[in-house]
């Protein structure tokens, strides 16, 4: 679940609950879901009643759904899952507590949330605590959507992704849009080390226009000098300037909005 040249965090996605995810990422200041929150909320607020479904790619434990549909910030989630109280609970106890935690903070304008990921434990947790209405454990790089996912794609009004474009290709998006049978807007926060042009070309072939935001946002701190060096080289190779961004110690993302 990491891109070329990036430190692997794959182990945190297969755990039975999100405590390891937040505990491992907190020291590096991972923040992309927080930057995406107001963007995704605004886009979801524009959806017509028959399309009030948001499909989150590479959803892991339902972080984007938590921030979209609940009165919470990313800092709230870090505090919640790294607290001494959470540390003392079993997974079953945490799951029970989380059902109440999220239900008490559910927004009136909440939309139907569908998640796609290759981690079954993460999906099962997100569904069990009410963050996802549906979870689909499938690798769309290699496998066509099943009937249930095709039905959900047909009524989806927005596809979101905050961390997956580093290892996804146009194959995933082609399969989803083919299943939907129409152009579905896609909001993706893309690392500047990743060439999004092949995916953008795919989206355009399905009738979407891709807008590339000028501003960038920090994603997380680098884990070591090697990771930073490779990121600076990758950004430079794509014609971007790493000054004040990657050269200052952080991966940066940019919003690409297709609609």
Short mmCIF file of C-alpha atoms in Angstrom, two decimals, residues 9 21-35 74-75 78 217-223 249-251:
data_model
loop_
_atom_site.label_atom_id
_atom_site.label_comp_id
_atom_site.label_asym_id
_atom_site.label_seq_id
_atom_site.Cartn_x
_atom_site.Cartn_y
_atom_site.Cartn_z
CA UNK A 9 3.32 1.00 6.31
CA UNK A 21 -2.84 2.84 12.20
CA UNK A 22 -3.14 6.03 14.21
CA UNK A 23 -0.33 5.18 16.61
CA UNK A 24 2.11 4.52 13.77
CA UNK A 25 1.23 7.52 11.61
CA UNK A 26 0.89 10.14 14.34
CA UNK A 27 4.65 10.72 14.80
CA UNK A 28 4.93 11.54 11.09
CA UNK A 29 2.06 14.01 11.11
CA UNK A 30 -0.05 12.25 8.47
CA UNK A 31 -2.78 14.74 7.60
CA UNK A 32 -4.25 14.24 4.11
CA UNK A 33 -7.72 13.08 5.30
CA UNK A 34 -7.95 16.30 7.31
CA UNK A 35 -7.21 18.41 4.22
CA UNK A 74 -8.53 14.14 12.20
CA UNK A 75 -6.92 15.34 15.43
CA UNK A 78 -5.71 10.61 16.66
CA UNK A 217 -0.89 20.36 1.08
CA UNK A 218 1.58 18.47 3.27
CA UNK A 219 0.89 14.76 3.56
CA UNK A 220 3.36 13.53 6.19
CA UNK A 221 6.96 13.91 7.29
CA UNK A 222 9.58 11.72 5.69
CA UNK A 223 10.71 8.74 7.73
CA UNK A 249 10.76 17.55 4.96
CA UNK A 250 7.21 16.67 3.87
CA UNK A 251 5.50 14.76 1.11
#
